[in-house]
PDB file of C-alpha atoms in Angstrom:
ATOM      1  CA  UNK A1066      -1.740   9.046 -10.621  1.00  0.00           C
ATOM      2  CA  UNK A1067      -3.792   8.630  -7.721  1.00  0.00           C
ATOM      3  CA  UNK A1068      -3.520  11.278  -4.522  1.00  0.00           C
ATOM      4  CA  UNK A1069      -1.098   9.682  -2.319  1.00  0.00           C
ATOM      5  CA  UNK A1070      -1.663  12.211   0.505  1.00  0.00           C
ATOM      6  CA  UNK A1071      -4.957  10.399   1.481  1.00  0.00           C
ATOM      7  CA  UNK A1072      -2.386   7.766   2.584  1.00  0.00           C
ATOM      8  CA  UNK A1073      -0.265   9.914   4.281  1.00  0.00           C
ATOM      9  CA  UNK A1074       2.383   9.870   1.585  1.00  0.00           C
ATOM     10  CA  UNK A1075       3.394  13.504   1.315  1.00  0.00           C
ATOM     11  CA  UNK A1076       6.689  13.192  -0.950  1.00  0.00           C
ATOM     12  CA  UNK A1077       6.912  11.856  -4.390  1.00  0.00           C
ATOM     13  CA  UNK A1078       9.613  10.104  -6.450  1.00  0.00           C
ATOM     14  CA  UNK A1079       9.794  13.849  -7.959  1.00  0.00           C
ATOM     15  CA  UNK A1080      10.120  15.799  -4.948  1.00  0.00           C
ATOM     16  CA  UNK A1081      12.540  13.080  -3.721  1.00  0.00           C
ATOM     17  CA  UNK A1082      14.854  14.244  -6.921  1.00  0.00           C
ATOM     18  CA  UNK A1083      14.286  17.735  -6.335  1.00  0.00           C
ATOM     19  CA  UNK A1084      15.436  18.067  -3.115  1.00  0.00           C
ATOM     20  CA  UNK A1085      18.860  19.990  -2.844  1.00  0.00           C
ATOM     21  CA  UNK A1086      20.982  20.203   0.627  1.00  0.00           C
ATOM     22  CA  UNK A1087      23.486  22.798   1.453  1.00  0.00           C
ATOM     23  CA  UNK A1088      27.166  21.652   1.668  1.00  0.00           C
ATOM     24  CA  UNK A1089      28.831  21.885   4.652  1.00  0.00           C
ATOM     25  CA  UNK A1090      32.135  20.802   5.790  1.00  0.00           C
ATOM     26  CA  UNK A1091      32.641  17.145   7.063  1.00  0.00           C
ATOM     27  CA  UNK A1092      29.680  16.743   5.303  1.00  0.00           C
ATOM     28  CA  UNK A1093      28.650  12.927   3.816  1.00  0.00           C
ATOM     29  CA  UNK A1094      29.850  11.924   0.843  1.00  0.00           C
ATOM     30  CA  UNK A1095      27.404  14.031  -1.931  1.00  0.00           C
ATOM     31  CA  UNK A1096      28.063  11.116  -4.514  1.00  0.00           C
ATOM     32  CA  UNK A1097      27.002   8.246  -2.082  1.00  0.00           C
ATOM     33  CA  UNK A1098      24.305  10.141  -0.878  1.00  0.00           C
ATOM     34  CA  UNK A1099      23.186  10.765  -4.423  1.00  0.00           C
ATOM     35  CA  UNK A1100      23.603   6.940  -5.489  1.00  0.00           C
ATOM     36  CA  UNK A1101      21.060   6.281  -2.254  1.00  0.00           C
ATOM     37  CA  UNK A1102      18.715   8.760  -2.722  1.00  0.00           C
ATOM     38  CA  UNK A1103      18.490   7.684  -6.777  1.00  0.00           C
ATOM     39  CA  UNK A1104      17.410   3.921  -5.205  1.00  0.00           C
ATOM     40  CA  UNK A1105      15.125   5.500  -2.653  1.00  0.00           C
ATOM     41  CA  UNK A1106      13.516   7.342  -5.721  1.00  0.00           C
ATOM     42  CA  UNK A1107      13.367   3.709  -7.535  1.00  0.00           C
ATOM     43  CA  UNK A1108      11.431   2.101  -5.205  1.00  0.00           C
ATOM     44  CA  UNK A1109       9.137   5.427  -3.897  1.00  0.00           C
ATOM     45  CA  UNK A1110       8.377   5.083  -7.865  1.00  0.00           C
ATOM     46  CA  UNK A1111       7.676   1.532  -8.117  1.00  0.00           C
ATOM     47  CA  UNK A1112       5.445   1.761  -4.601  1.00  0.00           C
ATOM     48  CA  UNK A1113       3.372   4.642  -5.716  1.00  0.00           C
ATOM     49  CA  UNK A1114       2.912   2.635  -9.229  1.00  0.00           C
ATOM     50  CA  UNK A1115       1.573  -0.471  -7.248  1.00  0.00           C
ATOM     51  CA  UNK A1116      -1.090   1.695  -5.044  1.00  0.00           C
ATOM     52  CA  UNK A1117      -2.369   3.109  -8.635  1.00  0.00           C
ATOM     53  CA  UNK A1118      -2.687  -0.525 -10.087  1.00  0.00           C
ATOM     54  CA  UNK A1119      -3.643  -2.016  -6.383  1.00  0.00           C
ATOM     55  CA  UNK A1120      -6.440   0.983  -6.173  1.00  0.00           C
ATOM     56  CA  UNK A1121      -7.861   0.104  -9.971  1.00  0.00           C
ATOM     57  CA  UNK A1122      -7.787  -3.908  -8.960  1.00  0.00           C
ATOM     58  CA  UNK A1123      -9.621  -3.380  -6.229  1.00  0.00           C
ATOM     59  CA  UNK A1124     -12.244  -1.077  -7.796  1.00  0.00           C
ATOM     60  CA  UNK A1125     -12.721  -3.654 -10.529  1.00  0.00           C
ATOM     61  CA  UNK A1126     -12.995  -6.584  -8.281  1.00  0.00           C
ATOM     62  CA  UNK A1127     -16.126  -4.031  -6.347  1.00  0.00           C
ATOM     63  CA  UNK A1128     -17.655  -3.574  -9.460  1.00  0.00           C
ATOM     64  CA  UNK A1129     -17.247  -7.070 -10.704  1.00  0.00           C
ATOM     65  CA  UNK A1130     -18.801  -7.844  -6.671  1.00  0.00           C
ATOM     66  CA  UNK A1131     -21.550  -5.192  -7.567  1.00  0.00           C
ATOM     67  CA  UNK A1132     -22.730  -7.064 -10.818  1.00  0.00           C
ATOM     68  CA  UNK A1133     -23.779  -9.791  -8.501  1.00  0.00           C
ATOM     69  CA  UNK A1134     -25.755  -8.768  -5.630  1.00  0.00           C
ATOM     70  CA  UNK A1135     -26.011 -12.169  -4.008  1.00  0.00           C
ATOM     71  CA  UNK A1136     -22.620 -12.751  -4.679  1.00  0.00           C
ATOM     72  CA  UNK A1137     -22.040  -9.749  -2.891  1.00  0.00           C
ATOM     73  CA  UNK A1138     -23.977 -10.678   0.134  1.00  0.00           C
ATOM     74  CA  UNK A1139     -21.975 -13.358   0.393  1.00  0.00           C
ATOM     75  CA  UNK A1140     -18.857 -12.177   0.476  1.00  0.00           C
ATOM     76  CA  UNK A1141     -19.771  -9.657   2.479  1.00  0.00           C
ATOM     77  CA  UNK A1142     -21.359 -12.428   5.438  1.00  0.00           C
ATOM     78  CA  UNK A1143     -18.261 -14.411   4.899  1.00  0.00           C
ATOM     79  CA  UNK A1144     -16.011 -11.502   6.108  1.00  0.00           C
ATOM     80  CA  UNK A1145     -18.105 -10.813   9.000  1.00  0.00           C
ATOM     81  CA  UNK A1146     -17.506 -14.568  10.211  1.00  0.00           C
ATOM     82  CA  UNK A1147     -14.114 -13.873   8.953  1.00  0.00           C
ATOM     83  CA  UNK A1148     -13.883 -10.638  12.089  1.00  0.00           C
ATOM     84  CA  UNK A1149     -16.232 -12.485  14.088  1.00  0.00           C
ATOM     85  CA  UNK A1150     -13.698 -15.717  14.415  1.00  0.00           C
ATOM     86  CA  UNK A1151     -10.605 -13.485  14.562  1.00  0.00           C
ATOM     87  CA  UNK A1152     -12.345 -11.797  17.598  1.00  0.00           C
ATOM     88  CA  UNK A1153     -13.206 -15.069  19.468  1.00  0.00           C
ATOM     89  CA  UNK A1154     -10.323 -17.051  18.397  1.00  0.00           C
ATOM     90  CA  UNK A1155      -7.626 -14.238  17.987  1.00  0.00           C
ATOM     91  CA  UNK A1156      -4.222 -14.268  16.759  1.00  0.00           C
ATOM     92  CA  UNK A1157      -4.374 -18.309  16.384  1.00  0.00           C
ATOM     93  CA  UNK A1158      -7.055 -18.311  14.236  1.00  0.00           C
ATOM     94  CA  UNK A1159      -5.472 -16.316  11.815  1.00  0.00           C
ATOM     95  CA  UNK A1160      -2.466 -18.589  11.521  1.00  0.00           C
ATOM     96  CA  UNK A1161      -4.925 -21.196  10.528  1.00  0.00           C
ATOM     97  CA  UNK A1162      -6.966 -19.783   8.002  1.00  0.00           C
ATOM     98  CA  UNK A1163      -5.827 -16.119   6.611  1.00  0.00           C
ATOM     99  CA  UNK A1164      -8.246 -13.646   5.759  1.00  0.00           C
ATOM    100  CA  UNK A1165      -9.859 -13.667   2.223  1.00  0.00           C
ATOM    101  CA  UNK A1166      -9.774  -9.624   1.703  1.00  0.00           C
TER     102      UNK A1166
END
């Protein structure tokens, strides 16, 4: 698995799970707040799974970019224009043509 932390993502799924509260009185509901944090721990699972596979998509698609050097350039001049219009045209702009990357 990748390290999150250079995100800013400090907890994991398993640290999620982990984490034990003291009881109190009047305190919530420990079976509610266990149903929550078990879909809380779903989907911190399922995020941290997409940055792995977004992280190793988007080091293929640099190598792939690499293979090609003028393929590269190109890419690369296209998302300066890309900035450049978002800078003179602003938020419109956007709206009519999204960014490539």
């Amino acid at each position: 698995m990748s390290e999150l932390s250079q995100y800013g993502i400090q907890l994991t799924a398993q640290t999620i799970h982990a984490k034990q509260f003291e009881k109190k009185m009047r305190g919530y509901n420990q079976e509610q707040v266990d149903e929550f944090l078990d879909e809380i721990i779903k989907d911190y699972s399922r995020m941290q799974e997409l940055i792995v596979k977004f992280e190793a998509d988007l080091a293929n698609i640099h190598k792939e970019l690499m293979k090609d050097k003028e393929a590269f350039d190109y890419f690369m001049i296209k998302r300066r224009l890309e900035d450049l219009e978002q800078r003179v045209f602003g938020e419109k702009r956007e709206t009519l043509r999204p960014r490539v990357f």
